[in-house]
Coordinates of C-alpha atoms and ligand atoms in Angstrom, one line a residue:
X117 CA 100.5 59.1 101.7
X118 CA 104.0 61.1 101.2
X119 CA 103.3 64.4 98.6
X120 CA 106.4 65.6 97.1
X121 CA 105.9 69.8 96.7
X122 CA 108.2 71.5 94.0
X123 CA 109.0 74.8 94.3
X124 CA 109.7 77.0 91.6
X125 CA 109.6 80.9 91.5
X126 CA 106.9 80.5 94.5
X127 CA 109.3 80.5 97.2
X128 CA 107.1 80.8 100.4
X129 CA 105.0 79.3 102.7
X130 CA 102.7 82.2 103.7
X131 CA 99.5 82.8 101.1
X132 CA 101.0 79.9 99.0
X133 CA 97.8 78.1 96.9
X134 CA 99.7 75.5 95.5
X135 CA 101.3 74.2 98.5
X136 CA 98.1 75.1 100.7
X137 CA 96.6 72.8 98.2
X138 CA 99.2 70.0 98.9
X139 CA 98.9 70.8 102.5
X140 CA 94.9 70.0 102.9
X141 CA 94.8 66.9 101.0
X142 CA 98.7 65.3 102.9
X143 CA 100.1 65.3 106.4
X144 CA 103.3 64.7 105.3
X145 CA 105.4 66.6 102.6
X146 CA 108.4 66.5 101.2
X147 CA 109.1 69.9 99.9
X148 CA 112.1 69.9 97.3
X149 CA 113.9 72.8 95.6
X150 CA 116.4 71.9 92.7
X151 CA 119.0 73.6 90.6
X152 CA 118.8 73.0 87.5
X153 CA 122.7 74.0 85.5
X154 CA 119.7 74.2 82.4
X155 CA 117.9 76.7 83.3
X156 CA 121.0 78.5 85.2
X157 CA 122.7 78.0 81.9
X158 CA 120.1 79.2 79.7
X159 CA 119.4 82.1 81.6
X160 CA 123.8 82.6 82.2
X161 CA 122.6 83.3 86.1
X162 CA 125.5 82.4 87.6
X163 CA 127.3 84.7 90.0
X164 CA 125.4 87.5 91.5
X165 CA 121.8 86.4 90.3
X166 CA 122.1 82.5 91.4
X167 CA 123.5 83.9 94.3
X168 CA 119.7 85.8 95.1
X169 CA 117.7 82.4 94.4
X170 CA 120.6 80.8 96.8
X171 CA 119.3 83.5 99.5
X172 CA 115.7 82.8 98.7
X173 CA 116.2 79.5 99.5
X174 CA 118.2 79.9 102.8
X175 CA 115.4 82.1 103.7
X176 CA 113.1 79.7 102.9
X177 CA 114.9 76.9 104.8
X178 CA 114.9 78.6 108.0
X179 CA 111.3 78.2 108.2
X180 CA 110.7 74.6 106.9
X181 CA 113.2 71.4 106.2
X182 CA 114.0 72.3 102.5
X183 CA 115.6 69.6 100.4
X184 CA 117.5 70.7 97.5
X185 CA 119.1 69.2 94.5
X186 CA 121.4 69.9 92.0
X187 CA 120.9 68.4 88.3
X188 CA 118.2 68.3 85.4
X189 CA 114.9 68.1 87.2
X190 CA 113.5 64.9 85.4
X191 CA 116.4 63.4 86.5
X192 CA 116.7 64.5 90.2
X193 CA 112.7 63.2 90.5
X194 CA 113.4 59.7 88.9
X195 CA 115.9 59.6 91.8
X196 CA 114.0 60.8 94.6
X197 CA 110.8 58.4 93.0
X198 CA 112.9 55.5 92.9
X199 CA 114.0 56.1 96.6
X200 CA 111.4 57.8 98.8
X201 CA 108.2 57.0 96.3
X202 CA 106.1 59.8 96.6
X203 CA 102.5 59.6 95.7
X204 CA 101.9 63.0 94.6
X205 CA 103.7 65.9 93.1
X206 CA 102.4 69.2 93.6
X207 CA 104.0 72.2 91.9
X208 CA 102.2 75.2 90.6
X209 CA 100.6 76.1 87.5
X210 CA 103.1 77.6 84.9
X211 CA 102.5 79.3 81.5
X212 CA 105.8 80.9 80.8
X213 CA 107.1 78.9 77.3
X214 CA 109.8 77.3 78.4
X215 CA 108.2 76.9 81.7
X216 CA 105.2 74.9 79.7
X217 CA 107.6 72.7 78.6
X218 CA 109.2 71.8 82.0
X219 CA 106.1 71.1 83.5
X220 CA 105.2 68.9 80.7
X221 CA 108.5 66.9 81.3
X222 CA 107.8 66.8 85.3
X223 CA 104.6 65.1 84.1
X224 CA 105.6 62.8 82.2
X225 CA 108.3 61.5 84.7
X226 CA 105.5 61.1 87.6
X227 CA 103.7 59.1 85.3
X228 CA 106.5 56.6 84.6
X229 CA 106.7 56.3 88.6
X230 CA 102.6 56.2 88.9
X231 CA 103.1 59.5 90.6
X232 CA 100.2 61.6 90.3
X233 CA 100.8 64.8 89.3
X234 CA 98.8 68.0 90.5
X235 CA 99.5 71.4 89.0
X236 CA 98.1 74.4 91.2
X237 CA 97.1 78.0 89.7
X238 CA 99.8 80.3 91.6
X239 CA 101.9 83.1 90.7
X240 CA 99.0 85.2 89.1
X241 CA 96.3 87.5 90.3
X242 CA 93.8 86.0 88.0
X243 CA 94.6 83.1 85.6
X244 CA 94.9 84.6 82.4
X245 CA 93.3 81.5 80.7
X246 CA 90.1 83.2 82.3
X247 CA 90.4 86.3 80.6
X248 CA 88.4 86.9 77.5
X249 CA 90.8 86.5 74.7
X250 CA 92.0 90.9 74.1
X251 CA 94.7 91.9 72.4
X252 CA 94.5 95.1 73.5
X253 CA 96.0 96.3 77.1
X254 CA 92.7 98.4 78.2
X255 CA 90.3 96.1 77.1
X256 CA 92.0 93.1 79.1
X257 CA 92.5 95.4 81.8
X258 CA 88.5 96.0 82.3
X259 CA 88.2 92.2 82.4
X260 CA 91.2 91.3 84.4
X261 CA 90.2 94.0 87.4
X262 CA 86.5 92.2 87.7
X263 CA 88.1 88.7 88.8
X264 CA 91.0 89.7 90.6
X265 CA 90.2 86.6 93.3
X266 CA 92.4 87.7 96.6
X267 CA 91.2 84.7 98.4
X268 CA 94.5 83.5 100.7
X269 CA 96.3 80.3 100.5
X270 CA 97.0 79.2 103.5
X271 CA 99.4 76.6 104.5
X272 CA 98.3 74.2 106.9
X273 CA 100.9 72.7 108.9
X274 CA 103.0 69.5 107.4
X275 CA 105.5 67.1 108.9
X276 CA 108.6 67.0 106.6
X277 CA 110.0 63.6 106.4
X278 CA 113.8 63.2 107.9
X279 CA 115.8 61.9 104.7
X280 CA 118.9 61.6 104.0
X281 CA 118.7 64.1 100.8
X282 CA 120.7 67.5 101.1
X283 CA 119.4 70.8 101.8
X284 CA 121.3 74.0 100.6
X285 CA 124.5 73.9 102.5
X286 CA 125.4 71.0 101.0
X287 CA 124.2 71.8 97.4
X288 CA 125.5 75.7 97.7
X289 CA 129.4 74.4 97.1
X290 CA 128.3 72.9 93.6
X291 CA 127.4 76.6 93.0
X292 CA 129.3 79.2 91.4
X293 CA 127.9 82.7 93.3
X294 CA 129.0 85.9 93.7
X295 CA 128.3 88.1 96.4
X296 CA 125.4 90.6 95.5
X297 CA 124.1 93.5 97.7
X298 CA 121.5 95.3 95.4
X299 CA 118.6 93.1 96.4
X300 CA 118.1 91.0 99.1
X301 CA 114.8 88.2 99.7
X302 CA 114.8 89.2 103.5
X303 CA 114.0 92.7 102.3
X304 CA 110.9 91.8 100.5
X305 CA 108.1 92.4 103.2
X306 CA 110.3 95.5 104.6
X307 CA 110.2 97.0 101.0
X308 CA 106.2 96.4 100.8
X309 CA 105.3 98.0 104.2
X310 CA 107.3 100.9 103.9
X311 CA 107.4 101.8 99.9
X312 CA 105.0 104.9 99.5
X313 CA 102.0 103.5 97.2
X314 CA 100.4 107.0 97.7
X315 CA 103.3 108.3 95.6
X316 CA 103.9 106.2 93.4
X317 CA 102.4 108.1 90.3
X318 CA 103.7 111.4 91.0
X319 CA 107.9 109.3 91.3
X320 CA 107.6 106.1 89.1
X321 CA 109.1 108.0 86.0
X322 CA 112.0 109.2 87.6
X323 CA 115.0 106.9 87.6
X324 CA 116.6 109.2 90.1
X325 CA 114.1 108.8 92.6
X326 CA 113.0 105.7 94.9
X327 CA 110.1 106.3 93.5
X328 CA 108.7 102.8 92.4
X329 CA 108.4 99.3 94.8
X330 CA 111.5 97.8 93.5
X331 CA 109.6 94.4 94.2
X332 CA 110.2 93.0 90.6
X333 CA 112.8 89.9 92.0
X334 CA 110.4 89.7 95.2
X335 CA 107.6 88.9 92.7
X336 CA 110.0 86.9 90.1
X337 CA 110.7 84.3 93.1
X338 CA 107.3 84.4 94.7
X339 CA 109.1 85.3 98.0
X340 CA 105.5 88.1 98.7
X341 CA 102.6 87.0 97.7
X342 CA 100.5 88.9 94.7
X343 CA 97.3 88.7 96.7
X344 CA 99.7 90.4 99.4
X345 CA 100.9 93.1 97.4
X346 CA 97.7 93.8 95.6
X347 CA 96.3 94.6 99.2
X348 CA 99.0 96.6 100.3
X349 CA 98.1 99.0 97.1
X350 CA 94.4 98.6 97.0
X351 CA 92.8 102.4 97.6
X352 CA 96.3 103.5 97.3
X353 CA 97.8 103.4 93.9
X354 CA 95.3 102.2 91.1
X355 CA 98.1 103.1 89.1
X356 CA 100.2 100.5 90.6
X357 CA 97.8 97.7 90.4
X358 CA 97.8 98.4 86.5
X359 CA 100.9 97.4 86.5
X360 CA 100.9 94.2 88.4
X361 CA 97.9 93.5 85.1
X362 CA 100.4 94.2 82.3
X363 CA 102.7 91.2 84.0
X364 CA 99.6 89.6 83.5
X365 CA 98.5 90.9 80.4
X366 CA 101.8 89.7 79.0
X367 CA 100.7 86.3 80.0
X368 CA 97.5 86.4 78.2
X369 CA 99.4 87.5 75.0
X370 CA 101.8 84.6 75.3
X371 CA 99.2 81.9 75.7
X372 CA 96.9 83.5 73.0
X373 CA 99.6 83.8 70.9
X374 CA 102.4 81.3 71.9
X375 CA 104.1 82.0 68.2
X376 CA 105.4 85.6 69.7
X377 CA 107.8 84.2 71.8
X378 CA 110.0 84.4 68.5
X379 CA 107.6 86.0 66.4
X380 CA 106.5 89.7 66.2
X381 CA 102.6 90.0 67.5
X382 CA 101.9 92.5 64.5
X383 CA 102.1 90.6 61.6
X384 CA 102.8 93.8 59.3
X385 CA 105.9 94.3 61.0
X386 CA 107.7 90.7 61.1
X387 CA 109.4 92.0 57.7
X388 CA 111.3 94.8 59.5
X389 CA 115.1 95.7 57.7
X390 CA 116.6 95.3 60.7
X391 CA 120.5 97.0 60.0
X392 CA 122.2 94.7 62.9
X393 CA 125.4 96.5 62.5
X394 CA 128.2 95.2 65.0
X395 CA 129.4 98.7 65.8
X396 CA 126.1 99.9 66.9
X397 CA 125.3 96.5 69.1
X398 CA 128.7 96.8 70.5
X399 CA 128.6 100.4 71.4
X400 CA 124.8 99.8 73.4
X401 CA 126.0 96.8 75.1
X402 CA 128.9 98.5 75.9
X403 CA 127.4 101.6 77.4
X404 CA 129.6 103.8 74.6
X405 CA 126.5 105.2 72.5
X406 CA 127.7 108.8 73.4
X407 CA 124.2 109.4 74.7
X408 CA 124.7 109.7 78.5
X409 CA 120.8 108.6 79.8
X410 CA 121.6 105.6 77.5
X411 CA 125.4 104.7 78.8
X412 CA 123.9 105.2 82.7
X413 CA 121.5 102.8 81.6
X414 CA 123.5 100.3 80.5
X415 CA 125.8 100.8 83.6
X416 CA 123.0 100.4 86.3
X417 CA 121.6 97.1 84.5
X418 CA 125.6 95.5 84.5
X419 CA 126.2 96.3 88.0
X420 CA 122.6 96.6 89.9
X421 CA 121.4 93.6 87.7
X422 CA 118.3 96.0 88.0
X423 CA 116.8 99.0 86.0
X424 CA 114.2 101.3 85.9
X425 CA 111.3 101.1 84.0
X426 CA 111.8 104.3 82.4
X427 CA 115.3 103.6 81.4
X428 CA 114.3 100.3 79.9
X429 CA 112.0 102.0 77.9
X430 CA 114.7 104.3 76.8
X431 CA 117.0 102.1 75.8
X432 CA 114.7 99.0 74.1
X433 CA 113.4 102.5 71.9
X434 CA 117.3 103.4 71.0
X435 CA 118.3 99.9 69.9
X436 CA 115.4 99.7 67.9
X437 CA 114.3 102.0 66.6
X438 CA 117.9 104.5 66.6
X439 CA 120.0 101.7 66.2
X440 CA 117.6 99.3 64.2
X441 CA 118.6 96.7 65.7
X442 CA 116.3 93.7 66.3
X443 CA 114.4 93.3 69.4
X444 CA 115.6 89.6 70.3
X445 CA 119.1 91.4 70.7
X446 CA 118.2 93.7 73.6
X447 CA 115.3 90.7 74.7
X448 CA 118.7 88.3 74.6
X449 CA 121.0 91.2 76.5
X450 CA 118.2 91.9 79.0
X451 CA 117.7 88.2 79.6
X452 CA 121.8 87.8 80.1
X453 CA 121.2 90.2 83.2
X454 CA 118.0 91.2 84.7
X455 CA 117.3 89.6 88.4
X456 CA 113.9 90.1 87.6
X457 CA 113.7 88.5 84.0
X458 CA 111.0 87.1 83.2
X459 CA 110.8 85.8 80.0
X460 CA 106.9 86.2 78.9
X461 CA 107.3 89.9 80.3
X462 CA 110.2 90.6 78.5
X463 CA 109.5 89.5 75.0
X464 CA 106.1 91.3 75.4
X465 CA 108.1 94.8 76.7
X466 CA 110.3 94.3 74.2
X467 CA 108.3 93.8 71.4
X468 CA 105.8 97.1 72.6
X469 CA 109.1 99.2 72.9
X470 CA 110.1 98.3 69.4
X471 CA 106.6 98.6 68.5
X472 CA 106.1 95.5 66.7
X473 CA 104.1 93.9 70.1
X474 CA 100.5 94.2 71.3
X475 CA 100.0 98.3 71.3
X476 CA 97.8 99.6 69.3
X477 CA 99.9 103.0 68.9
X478 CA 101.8 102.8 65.3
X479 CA 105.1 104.1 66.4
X480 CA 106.1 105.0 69.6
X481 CA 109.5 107.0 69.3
X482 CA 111.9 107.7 72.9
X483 CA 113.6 110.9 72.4
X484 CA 117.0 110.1 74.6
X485 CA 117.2 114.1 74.8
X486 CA 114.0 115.0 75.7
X487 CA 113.3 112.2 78.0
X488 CA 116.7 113.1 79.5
X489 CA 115.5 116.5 80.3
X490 CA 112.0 115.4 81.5
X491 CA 112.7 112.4 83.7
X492 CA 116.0 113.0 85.0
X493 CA 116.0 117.0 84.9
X494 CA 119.3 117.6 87.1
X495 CA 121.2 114.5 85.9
X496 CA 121.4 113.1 89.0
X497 CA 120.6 109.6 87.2
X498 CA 123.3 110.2 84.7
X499 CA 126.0 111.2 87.2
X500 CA 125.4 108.2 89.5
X501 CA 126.0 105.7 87.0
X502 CA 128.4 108.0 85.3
X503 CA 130.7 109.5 87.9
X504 CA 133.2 110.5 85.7
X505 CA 130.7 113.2 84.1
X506 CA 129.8 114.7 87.5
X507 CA 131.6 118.1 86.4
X508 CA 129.9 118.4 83.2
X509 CA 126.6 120.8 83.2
X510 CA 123.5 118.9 83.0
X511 CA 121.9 120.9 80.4
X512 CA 125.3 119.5 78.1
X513 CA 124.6 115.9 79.1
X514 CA 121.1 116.1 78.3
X515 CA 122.0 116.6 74.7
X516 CA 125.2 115.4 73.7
X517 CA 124.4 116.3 69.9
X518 CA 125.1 120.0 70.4
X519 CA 127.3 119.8 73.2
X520 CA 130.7 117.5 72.9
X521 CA 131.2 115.8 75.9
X522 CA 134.6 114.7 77.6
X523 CA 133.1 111.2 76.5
X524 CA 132.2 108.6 74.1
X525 CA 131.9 109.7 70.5
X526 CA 128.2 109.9 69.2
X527 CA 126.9 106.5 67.9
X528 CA 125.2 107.8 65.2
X529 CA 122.7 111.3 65.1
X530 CA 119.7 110.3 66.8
X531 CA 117.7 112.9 64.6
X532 CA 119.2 111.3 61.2
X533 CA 118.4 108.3 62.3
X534 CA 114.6 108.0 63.2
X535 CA 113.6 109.4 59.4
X536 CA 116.0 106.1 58.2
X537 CA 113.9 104.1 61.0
X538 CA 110.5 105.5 60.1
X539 CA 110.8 104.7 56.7
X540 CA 112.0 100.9 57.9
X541 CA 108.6 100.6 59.5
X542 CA 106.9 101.5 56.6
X543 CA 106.0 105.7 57.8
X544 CA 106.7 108.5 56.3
X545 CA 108.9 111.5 57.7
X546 CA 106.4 113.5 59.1
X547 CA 104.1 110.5 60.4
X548 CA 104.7 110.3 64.2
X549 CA 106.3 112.5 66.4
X550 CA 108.4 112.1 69.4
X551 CA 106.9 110.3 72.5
X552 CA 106.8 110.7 76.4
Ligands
LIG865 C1 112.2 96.5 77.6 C2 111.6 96.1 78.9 C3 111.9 94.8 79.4 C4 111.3 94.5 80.7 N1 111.6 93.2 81.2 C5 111.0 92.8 82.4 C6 111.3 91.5 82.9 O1 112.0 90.7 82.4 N2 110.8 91.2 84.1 C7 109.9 92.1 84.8 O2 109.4 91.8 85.9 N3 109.6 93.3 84.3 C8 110.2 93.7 83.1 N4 109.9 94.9 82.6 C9 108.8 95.7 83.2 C10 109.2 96.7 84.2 O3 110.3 97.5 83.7 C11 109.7 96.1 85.6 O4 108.7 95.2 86.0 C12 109.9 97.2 86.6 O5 110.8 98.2 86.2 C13 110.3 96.6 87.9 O6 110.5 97.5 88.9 P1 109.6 97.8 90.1 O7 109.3 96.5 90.8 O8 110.1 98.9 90.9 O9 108.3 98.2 89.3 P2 107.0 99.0 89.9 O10 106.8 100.2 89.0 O11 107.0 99.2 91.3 O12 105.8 98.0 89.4 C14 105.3 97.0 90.3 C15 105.3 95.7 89.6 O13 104.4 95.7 88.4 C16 105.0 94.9 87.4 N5 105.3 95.7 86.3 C17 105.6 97.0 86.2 N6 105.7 97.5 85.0 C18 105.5 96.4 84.2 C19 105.5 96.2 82.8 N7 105.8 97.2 81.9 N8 105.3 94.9 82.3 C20 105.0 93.9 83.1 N9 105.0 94.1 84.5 C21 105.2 95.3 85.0 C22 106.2 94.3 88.0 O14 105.9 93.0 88.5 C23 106.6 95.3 89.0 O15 107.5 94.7 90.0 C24 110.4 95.3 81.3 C25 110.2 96.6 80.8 C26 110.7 97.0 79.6 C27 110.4 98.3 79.0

């Protein structure tokens, strides 16, 4: 019996469940990959970030025969049904929204053809179906650490069937790519073996530094294994294996509460006055706020397709609550360029940064000048992604309110502001104070 296997963001064969799964149960396999202009669409990945998957699957091809397709998936199966008549499809487990809803389609498809279809639990740590329901990050953490399962999925080995279908060289002209350097798939298990997890506390809020794993696209693709990873850390950096749990925590929001893909989680604040004002969006998504840690922001996400943590905090709190702007527009911008954007973990740090999400804190305010001067203390941050302010002295970028800059005029006063965006969320002035 012929399996088909569908890859999706679990692009590789070592410590793979789902296709371990497919692999015990069928000798022979075809193993397809297909490009979907829906999903590259949706997600405008064109260019430099189609150009990463592209690599992912080269990389991936080296090791095994990889078909590959270009077109919707349902119809790219009803093809490959009608010709090579599978009697299996195996992908893994998905519970992204839109992901749901693919999966659902794939289904449906195999039954028309009488092709069974197996879904796999990949891609997660533990499956956060298994997690008592919390809405609270602590809480789920407590649970989540007690059934981390680490158990590996190994591949048995498969005959691929010779077919006349194409593989990537063929299907890469249909492409439109750009060349991109930041990140690279074959640098995923160099990155894990040599990143410093015994450091990672004492750098991780410091955009200057290489101080965090930079795996976010390695993990986004499933090129390393979580099970991998989580090893690599364990005894190391408890802090870092918190981390890998709030990907998964988002997860457990989003299937508890499937409404907050659109909708904010705290139902008190789904009323918010959001001011939307085209100056102020086109000033952030231009880099031009006048506030320097914000502009470099903006600059490393356009060119890296990458940011740091910290400065995604900083800047999801400035276009919410500086700006009051509405959290789907920086969840839309983010998604426009992030390698690593993941929709479920987006939404869910987007809707904590604007504090309308699953935090139990009120308010949570960024202070662009005083986490300017805390996590990037000789502006080495700012002056990489802003060159042309390498002359000015730090202690004036850091706070561009008392100190005119050769530069973009001030957005608006981030000090007026806040009292305006307190009293949007329903505080008063003196409520909450700044945040770190
Ligand atoms: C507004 C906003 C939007 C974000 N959007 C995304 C997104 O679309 N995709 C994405 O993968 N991460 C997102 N993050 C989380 C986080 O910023 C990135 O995962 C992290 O910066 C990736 O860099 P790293 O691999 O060096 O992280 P490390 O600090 O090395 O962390 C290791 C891994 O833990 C996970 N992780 C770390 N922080 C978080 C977090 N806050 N939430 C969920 N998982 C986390 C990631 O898988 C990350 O690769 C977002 C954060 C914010 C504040």
């Amino acid at each position: 019996m012929r399996a088909l296997y569908l890859f999706k963001r679990d692009l590789r064969l070592e410590d793979n469940r789902a296709l371990a799964y497919a692999s015990e149960r069928h000798r022979e396999i075809l193993p397809l990959f297909v490009f979907d202009p829906e999903i590259i669409e949706s997600l405008k990945a064109e260019g430099e970030r189609l150009y990463y998957v592209v690599r992912a699957v080269e990389r991936l091809s080296k090791r095994i025969k990889l078909y590959c397709a270009y077109g919707k998936t349902h119809e790219v199966l009803r093809d490959v049904f009608r010709v090579y008549k599978p009697s299996h499809l195996y992908t893994a487990v998905s519970y992204s929204w839109d992901g749901v809803e693919r999966n659902k389609s794939i289904k449906k498809v195999c039954e028309e053809f009488g092709v069974e279809y197996v879904e796999v639990f990949e891609n997660f740590l533990v499956d956060p179906r298994e997690v008592p329901q919390r809405k609270v990050y602590t809480p789920f953490y407590k649970e989540w650490i007690k059934r981390v399962d680490l158990g590996e999925g190994k591949v048995k080995e498969f005959q691929v069937p010779e077919l006349s279908l194409p593989q990537i060289e063929q299907i890469k002209p249909m492409l439109k790519l750009s060349d991109y350097r930041h990140f690279d798939p074959d640098q995923c298990e160099k990155r894990l073996e040599s990143f410093s997890f015994e450091s990672y506390e004492d750098t991780r809020n410091y955009p200057a530094m290489d101080g965090t794993s930079k795996l976010s696209p390695c993990i986004r693709f499933g090129i390393l294994s979580l099970r991998k990873i989580f090893k690599k850390a364990q005894g190391k950096s408890e802090q870092f294996i918190k981390e890998l749990a709030w990907r998964e925590f988002w997860y457990h929001i989003a299937l508890n509460f499937p409404e907050t893909k659109n909708v904010e989680f705290q139902e008190k604040r789904r009323n918010i006055a959001w001011e939307n004002r085209e100056e102020y969006i086109e000033a952030f998504l231009e880099g031009k706020t006048g506030y320097p840690i914000v502009d470099a922001g903006i600059r490393q996400l356009k060119t890296e397709k990458w940011l740091h943590n910290r400065v995604r905090m900083i800047l999801a709190s400035f276009l919410t609550k500086v700006l009051l702007v509405d959290w789907r527009i920086g969840e839309e911008f983010f998604k426009e360029h992030l390698l690593d954007y993941d929709q479920v973990v987006n939404v869910g740090n987007w809707q904590w940064s604007a504090s309308v999400g699953a935090d139990p804190k009120p308010f949570r305010l960024f202070n662009p000048i005083l986490q300017a001067q805390r996590y990037d203390p000789e502006c080495k941050y700012i002056k990489k992604y802003l060159p042309g302010l390498a002359q000015v002295p730090c202690h004036m970028l850091h706070n561009p309110i008392s100190h005119a800059l050769p530069y973009h005029k001030l957005v608006v006063n981030y000090y007026e502001r806040v009292n305006l965006s307190k009293r949007a969320y329903g505080l008063t002035q003196n409520q909450i104070g700044d945040d770190f």
